[in-house]
PDB file of C-alpha atoms in Angstrom:
ATOM      1  CA  MET A   2      57.116-102.294  60.451  1.00  0.00           C
ATOM      2  CA  LYS A   3      55.490-100.540  63.399  1.00  0.00           C
ATOM      3  CA  ARG A   4      55.649 -97.226  61.552  1.00  0.00           C
ATOM      4  CA  ILE A   5      53.928 -98.728  58.478  1.00  0.00           C
ATOM      5  CA  ILE A   6      51.067-100.102  60.594  1.00  0.00           C
ATOM      6  CA  ILE A   7      50.623 -96.734  62.324  1.00  0.00           C
ATOM      7  CA  CYS A   8      50.552 -94.957  58.934  1.00  0.00           C
ATOM      8  CA  ILE A   9      47.928 -97.385  57.610  1.00  0.00           C
ATOM      9  CA  LEU A  10      45.760 -96.959  60.712  1.00  0.00           C
ATOM     10  CA  ALA A  11      46.068 -93.171  60.513  1.00  0.00           C
ATOM     11  CA  GLY A  12      45.005 -93.301  56.854  1.00  0.00           C
ATOM     12  CA  VAL A  13      41.954 -95.404  57.710  1.00  0.00           C
ATOM     13  CA  VAL A  14      40.962 -92.995  60.509  1.00  0.00           C
ATOM     14  CA  LEU A  15      41.348 -89.999  58.183  1.00  0.00           C
ATOM     15  CA  ALA A  16      39.286 -91.727  55.491  1.00  0.00           C
ATOM     16  CA  PHE A  17      36.464 -92.340  57.953  1.00  0.00           C
ATOM     17  CA  ALA A  18      36.661 -88.764  59.240  1.00  0.00           C
ATOM     18  CA  ALA A  19      36.578 -87.326  55.723  1.00  0.00           C
ATOM     19  CA  SER A  20      33.595 -89.466  54.708  1.00  0.00           C
ATOM     20  CA  GLY A  21      31.539 -88.036  57.570  1.00  0.00           C
ATOM     21  CA  GLN A  22      31.611 -84.421  56.439  1.00  0.00           C
ATOM     22  CA  SER A  23      28.555 -82.791  54.921  1.00  0.00           C
ATOM     23  CA  LYS A  24      28.962 -81.365  51.430  1.00  0.00           C
ATOM     24  CA  ILE A  25      26.547 -79.741  49.024  1.00  0.00           C
ATOM     25  CA  VAL A  26      26.182 -82.317  46.242  1.00  0.00           C
ATOM     26  CA  TYR A  27      23.108 -80.879  44.564  1.00  0.00           C
ATOM     27  CA  GLN A  28      22.262 -77.283  43.743  1.00  0.00           C
ATOM     28  CA  ASN A  29      19.866 -75.834  41.274  1.00  0.00           C
ATOM     29  CA  GLN A  30      18.271 -72.513  40.435  1.00  0.00           C
ATOM     30  CA  ASP A  31      15.012 -72.211  38.536  1.00  0.00           C
ATOM     31  CA  ALA A  32      15.681 -69.966  35.540  1.00  0.00           C
ATOM     32  CA  LYS A  33      12.174 -68.463  35.596  1.00  0.00           C
ATOM     33  CA  THR A  34      11.637 -67.830  39.301  1.00  0.00           C
ATOM     34  CA  GLY A  35      15.203 -67.608  40.571  1.00  0.00           C
ATOM     35  CA  TYR A  36      14.353 -69.946  43.458  1.00  0.00           C
ATOM     36  CA  ARG A  37      17.201 -72.177  44.573  1.00  0.00           C
ATOM     37  CA  SER A  38      17.491 -75.693  45.985  1.00  0.00           C
ATOM     38  CA  PHE A  39      20.366 -77.482  47.710  1.00  0.00           C
ATOM     39  CA  GLY A  40      21.012 -81.062  48.766  1.00  0.00           C
ATOM     40  CA  THR A  41      23.743 -82.473  50.995  1.00  0.00           C
ATOM     41  CA  SER A  42      25.757 -85.648  50.762  1.00  0.00           C
ATOM     42  CA  GLU A  43      24.551 -88.658  52.733  1.00  0.00           C
ATOM     43  CA  ILE A  44      26.384 -89.474  55.950  1.00  0.00           C
ATOM     44  CA  VAL A  45      26.147 -92.939  57.495  1.00  0.00           C
ATOM     45  CA  VAL A  46      24.894 -92.969  61.091  1.00  0.00           C
ATOM     46  CA  ARG A  47      25.213 -96.163  63.096  1.00  0.00           C
ATOM     47  CA  THR A  48      25.314 -97.091  66.762  1.00  0.00           C
ATOM     48  CA  GLY A  49      28.244 -99.481  66.266  1.00  0.00           C
ATOM     49  CA  MET A  50      29.517-102.281  64.052  1.00  0.00           C
ATOM     50  CA  THR A  51      26.591-104.555  64.999  1.00  0.00           C
ATOM     51  CA  ASP A  52      23.896-101.969  64.202  1.00  0.00           C
ATOM     52  CA  ARG A  53      21.191-103.780  62.209  1.00  0.00           C
ATOM     53  CA  HIS A  54      19.637-100.524  61.013  1.00  0.00           C
ATOM     54  CA  PRO A  55      22.318 -98.054  59.951  1.00  0.00           C
ATOM     55  CA  LEU A  56      20.984 -94.913  58.302  1.00  0.00           C
ATOM     56  CA  LYS A  57      22.298 -92.730  55.527  1.00  0.00           C
ATOM     57  CA  VAL A  58      21.124 -89.213  56.358  1.00  0.00           C
ATOM     58  CA  GLY A  59      20.961 -86.182  54.058  1.00  0.00           C
ATOM     59  CA  LEU A  60      19.134 -82.863  53.934  1.00  0.00           C
ATOM     60  CA  LEU A  61      17.332 -81.086  51.097  1.00  0.00           C
ATOM     61  CA  ALA A  62      16.369 -77.395  51.119  1.00  0.00           C
ATOM     62  CA  VAL A  63      14.032 -75.826  48.550  1.00  0.00           C
ATOM     63  CA  GLU A  64      13.222 -72.117  48.220  1.00  0.00           C
ATOM     64  CA  SER A  65       9.718 -70.924  47.301  1.00  0.00           C
ATOM     65  CA  SER A  66       7.571 -67.824  47.694  1.00  0.00           C
ATOM     66  CA  GLN A  67       6.835 -68.975  51.279  1.00  0.00           C
ATOM     67  CA  GLY A  68      10.559 -69.179  52.134  1.00  0.00           C
ATOM     68  CA  TRP A  69      12.763 -72.222  52.632  1.00  0.00           C
ATOM     69  CA  SER A  70      11.380 -75.725  53.192  1.00  0.00           C
ATOM     70  CA  TYR A  71      13.499 -78.643  54.388  1.00  0.00           C
ATOM     71  CA  THR A  72      13.304 -82.390  53.942  1.00  0.00           C
ATOM     72  CA  LEU A  73      15.225 -84.930  56.029  1.00  0.00           C
ATOM     73  CA  GLU A  74      16.319 -87.651  53.608  1.00  0.00           C
ATOM     74  CA  ILE A  75      16.922 -91.106  55.104  1.00  0.00           C
ATOM     75  CA  THR A  76      18.189 -94.154  53.238  1.00  0.00           C
ATOM     76  CA  LEU A  77      18.081 -97.620  54.805  1.00  0.00           C
ATOM     77  CA  PRO A  78      20.740 -99.964  53.416  1.00  0.00           C
ATOM     78  CA  GLU A  79      19.139-103.399  53.861  1.00  0.00           C
ATOM     79  CA  LEU A  80      19.384-106.927  52.538  1.00  0.00           C
ATOM     80  CA  VAL A  81      15.730-106.808  51.471  1.00  0.00           C
ATOM     81  CA  SER A  82      13.930-104.619  48.961  1.00  0.00           C
ATOM     82  CA  ARG A  83      11.067-103.021  50.845  1.00  0.00           C
ATOM     83  CA  ALA A  84       9.388 -99.671  50.777  1.00  0.00           C
ATOM     84  CA  VAL A  85       8.965 -97.181  53.540  1.00  0.00           C
ATOM     85  CA  PRO A  86       5.203 -96.669  53.108  1.00  0.00           C
ATOM     86  CA  GLU A  87       3.883 -93.235  52.227  1.00  0.00           C
ATOM     87  CA  GLY A  88       2.815 -91.590  55.481  1.00  0.00           C
ATOM     88  CA  ALA A  89       5.046 -93.900  57.564  1.00  0.00           C
ATOM     89  CA  ILE A  90       5.988 -92.304  60.874  1.00  0.00           C
ATOM     90  CA  LEU A  91       9.471 -91.399  62.124  1.00  0.00           C
ATOM     91  CA  LEU A  92       9.675 -90.606  65.844  1.00  0.00           C
ATOM     92  CA  LEU A  93      12.740 -88.804  67.209  1.00  0.00           C
ATOM     93  CA  ARG A  94      13.393 -88.081  70.907  1.00  0.00           C
ATOM     94  CA  THR A  95      15.893 -85.314  71.635  1.00  0.00           C
ATOM     95  CA  LYS A  96      18.196 -84.945  74.635  1.00  0.00           C
ATOM     96  CA  SER A  97      15.833 -82.319  76.038  1.00  0.00           C
ATOM     97  CA  GLY A  98      12.950 -84.825  75.980  1.00  0.00           C
ATOM     98  CA  GLU A  99      11.077 -83.364  72.998  1.00  0.00           C
ATOM     99  CA  VAL A 100       9.518 -85.919  70.647  1.00  0.00           C
ATOM    100  CA  PHE A 101       9.128 -85.081  66.965  1.00  0.00           C
ATOM    101  CA  GLU A 102       6.807 -87.043  64.706  1.00  0.00           C
ATOM    102  CA  LEU A 103       7.536 -86.833  60.980  1.00  0.00           C
ATOM    103  CA  ALA A 104       5.743 -88.555  58.069  1.00  0.00           C
ATOM    104  CA  ASN A 105       7.297 -89.954  54.883  1.00  0.00           C
ATOM    105  CA  ILE A 106       6.129 -88.220  51.690  1.00  0.00           C
ATOM    106  CA  LEU A 107       7.590 -90.653  49.137  1.00  0.00           C
ATOM    107  CA  SER A 108       5.286 -93.112  47.416  1.00  0.00           C
ATOM    108  CA  GLU A 109       6.074 -96.770  47.962  1.00  0.00           C
ATOM    109  CA  SER A 110       7.200 -97.226  44.350  1.00  0.00           C
ATOM    110  CA  VAL A 111       9.767 -94.415  44.728  1.00  0.00           C
ATOM    111  CA  SER A 112      10.819 -95.410  48.240  1.00  0.00           C
ATOM    112  CA  ARG A 113      11.667 -99.001  47.379  1.00  0.00           C
ATOM    113  CA  ASP A 114      15.016 -99.910  45.801  1.00  0.00           C
ATOM    114  CA  TRP A 115      13.952-102.427  43.174  1.00  0.00           C
ATOM    115  CA  VAL A 116      17.399-103.156  41.692  1.00  0.00           C
ATOM    116  CA  GLY A 117      19.876-103.303  44.565  1.00  0.00           C
ATOM    117  CA  THR A 118      23.669-103.539  44.471  1.00  0.00           C
ATOM    118  CA  TRP A 119      25.656-106.773  44.539  1.00  0.00           C
ATOM    119  CA  ILE A 120      27.934-107.203  47.545  1.00  0.00           C
ATOM    120  CA  GLU A 121      31.327-108.024  46.066  1.00  0.00           C
ATOM    121  CA  GLY A 122      32.444-111.622  46.637  1.00  0.00           C
ATOM    122  CA  THR A 123      29.005-112.824  47.770  1.00  0.00           C
ATOM    123  CA  ALA A 124      25.690-113.859  46.300  1.00  0.00           C
ATOM    124  CA  SER A 125      23.866-111.104  48.214  1.00  0.00           C
ATOM    125  CA  LYS A 126      22.573-107.657  47.345  1.00  0.00           C
ATOM    126  CA  THR A 127      22.019-104.515  49.395  1.00  0.00           C
ATOM    127  CA  TYR A 128      19.014-102.319  48.778  1.00  0.00           C
ATOM    128  CA  ASP A 129      18.918 -98.577  49.526  1.00  0.00           C
ATOM    129  CA  ASN A 130      15.282 -98.043  50.534  1.00  0.00           C
ATOM    130  CA  LYS A 131      14.500 -94.324  50.919  1.00  0.00           C
ATOM    131  CA  ALA A 132      12.215 -92.018  52.902  1.00  0.00           C
ATOM    132  CA  SER A 133      11.725 -88.226  52.880  1.00  0.00           C
ATOM    133  CA  TYR A 134      10.400 -86.353  55.902  1.00  0.00           C
ATOM    134  CA  PRO A 135       9.380 -82.674  55.678  1.00  0.00           C
ATOM    135  CA  VAL A 136      10.805 -80.832  58.678  1.00  0.00           C
ATOM    136  CA  THR A 137      11.015 -77.202  59.793  1.00  0.00           C
ATOM    137  CA  ARG A 138      14.243 -75.366  60.460  1.00  0.00           C
ATOM    138  CA  GLU A 139      13.262 -75.090  64.146  1.00  0.00           C
ATOM    139  CA  GLN A 140      12.834 -78.875  64.324  1.00  0.00           C
ATOM    140  CA  LEU A 141      16.234 -79.363  62.662  1.00  0.00           C
ATOM    141  CA  GLU A 142      17.861 -77.034  65.195  1.00  0.00           C
ATOM    142  CA  ALA A 143      16.231 -78.935  68.090  1.00  0.00           C
ATOM    143  CA  LEU A 144      17.293 -82.291  66.620  1.00  0.00           C
ATOM    144  CA  SER A 145      20.851 -81.069  66.102  1.00  0.00           C
ATOM    145  CA  SER A 146      21.188 -80.597  69.869  1.00  0.00           C
ATOM    146  CA  GLY A 147      21.085 -84.384  70.197  1.00  0.00           C
ATOM    147  CA  VAL A 148      18.887 -87.371  69.378  1.00  0.00           C
ATOM    148  CA  LEU A 149      18.607 -90.156  71.955  1.00  0.00           C
ATOM    149  CA  LYS A 150      16.117 -92.471  70.294  1.00  0.00           C
ATOM    150  CA  LEU A 151      14.602 -93.113  66.885  1.00  0.00           C
ATOM    151  CA  ARG A 152      11.602 -95.254  65.930  1.00  0.00           C
ATOM    152  CA  MET A 153      11.035 -95.732  62.227  1.00  0.00           C
ATOM    153  CA  GLN A 154       8.027 -97.328  60.605  1.00  0.00           C
ATOM    154  CA  VAL A 155       8.816 -99.513  57.589  1.00  0.00           C
ATOM    155  CA  SER A 156       6.707-102.008  55.649  1.00  0.00           C
ATOM    156  CA  GLY A 157       6.215-104.993  57.884  1.00  0.00           C
ATOM    157  CA  GLY A 158       6.628-103.140  61.190  1.00  0.00           C
ATOM    158  CA  SER A 159       9.008-100.707  62.825  1.00  0.00           C
ATOM    159  CA  PHE A 160      12.375-100.628  64.571  1.00  0.00           C
ATOM    160  CA  ASP A 161      13.924 -98.668  67.425  1.00  0.00           C
ATOM    161  CA  THR A 162      17.461 -97.343  67.620  1.00  0.00           C
ATOM    162  CA  GLU A 163      18.964 -95.818  70.758  1.00  0.00           C
ATOM    163  CA  TYR A 164      22.000 -93.559  70.537  1.00  0.00           C
ATOM    164  CA  LYS A 165      24.287 -93.689  73.565  1.00  0.00           C
ATOM    165  CA  LYS A 166      26.766 -91.345  71.875  1.00  0.00           C
ATOM    166  CA  GLU A 167      25.644 -88.302  69.957  1.00  0.00           C
ATOM    167  CA  LYS A 168      25.679 -89.227  66.274  1.00  0.00           C
ATOM    168  CA  LEU A 169      22.421 -88.399  64.514  1.00  0.00           C
ATOM    169  CA  GLY A 170      22.141 -84.870  65.946  1.00  0.00           C
ATOM    170  CA  THR A 171      25.725 -84.123  64.949  1.00  0.00           C
ATOM    171  CA  VAL A 172      25.054 -85.216  61.359  1.00  0.00           C
ATOM    172  CA  ILE A 173      21.892 -83.091  61.208  1.00  0.00           C
ATOM    173  CA  TRP A 174      23.895 -80.109  62.523  1.00  0.00           C
ATOM    174  CA  GLU A 175      26.614 -80.614  59.864  1.00  0.00           C
ATOM    175  CA  HIS A 176      23.984 -80.756  57.115  1.00  0.00           C
ATOM    176  CA  LEU A 177      22.170 -77.707  58.451  1.00  0.00           C
ATOM    177  CA  MET A 178      25.413 -75.694  58.543  1.00  0.00           C
ATOM    178  CA  ALA A 179      26.325 -76.747  54.979  1.00  0.00           C
ATOM    179  CA  ILE A 180      22.852 -75.764  53.718  1.00  0.00           C
ATOM    180  CA  SER A 181      22.892 -72.483  55.684  1.00  0.00           C
ATOM    181  CA  SER A 182      26.276 -71.598  54.201  1.00  0.00           C
ATOM    182  CA  ALA A 183      25.019 -72.333  50.675  1.00  0.00           C
ATOM    183  CA  ILE A 184      21.845 -70.298  51.223  1.00  0.00           C
ATOM    184  CA  SER A 185      23.733 -67.293  52.603  1.00  0.00           C
ATOM    185  CA  SER A 186      26.315 -67.370  49.797  1.00  0.00           C
ATOM    186  CA  GLY A 187      23.652 -66.115  47.413  1.00  0.00           C
ATOM    187  CA  SER A 188      25.730 -67.341  44.516  1.00  0.00           C
ATOM    188  CA  ASP A 189      24.246 -68.493  41.268  1.00  0.00           C
ATOM    189  CA  LEU A 190      25.473 -69.106  37.749  1.00  0.00           C
ATOM    190  CA  ARG A 191      25.679 -65.389  36.908  1.00  0.00           C
ATOM    191  CA  SER A 192      27.187 -63.994  40.116  1.00  0.00           C
ATOM    192  CA  GLY A 193      30.800 -62.896  39.848  1.00  0.00           C
ATOM    193  CA  PHE A 194      30.932 -63.346  36.080  1.00  0.00           C
TER     194      PHE A 194
END
């Protein structure tokens, strides 16, 4: 019996560990220009089981004639359908004391989850309200060294989240490494055929 419980617990730990790894889930190449774009999976970042504002964090990279541009994608799973207003501010304080201020570029109609998802066995829904923040590679590298505090503006106010253990910076680092690997691979539909 003890062995069965240990096996079940090990399986749960492995499932959580596997779900936290960044993967490229979107890639595209413009047939006319040859420019590429990549998007990572979302990884849930929370301060603990009682975190009222967990975040799903992803990264998008798009190539253009000016080089690569990056967007930090944040989804807020909430019990209410509300937008993150266009231009809403995201403040991030790193371990080194730097503060980065980013602004959401999504319109309110795109940001807001209008439909939601039913929570099984209840009469409640969760809504995945989204925000996109343009960010430079240098900012991503600084954030990946560690984020201590986040303040996010949403419709109706803002909220603060403090990270006692390094979580958000680690996720940003994983996404940045996955994107960097995809960019350096140089592969497209025709390569190696």
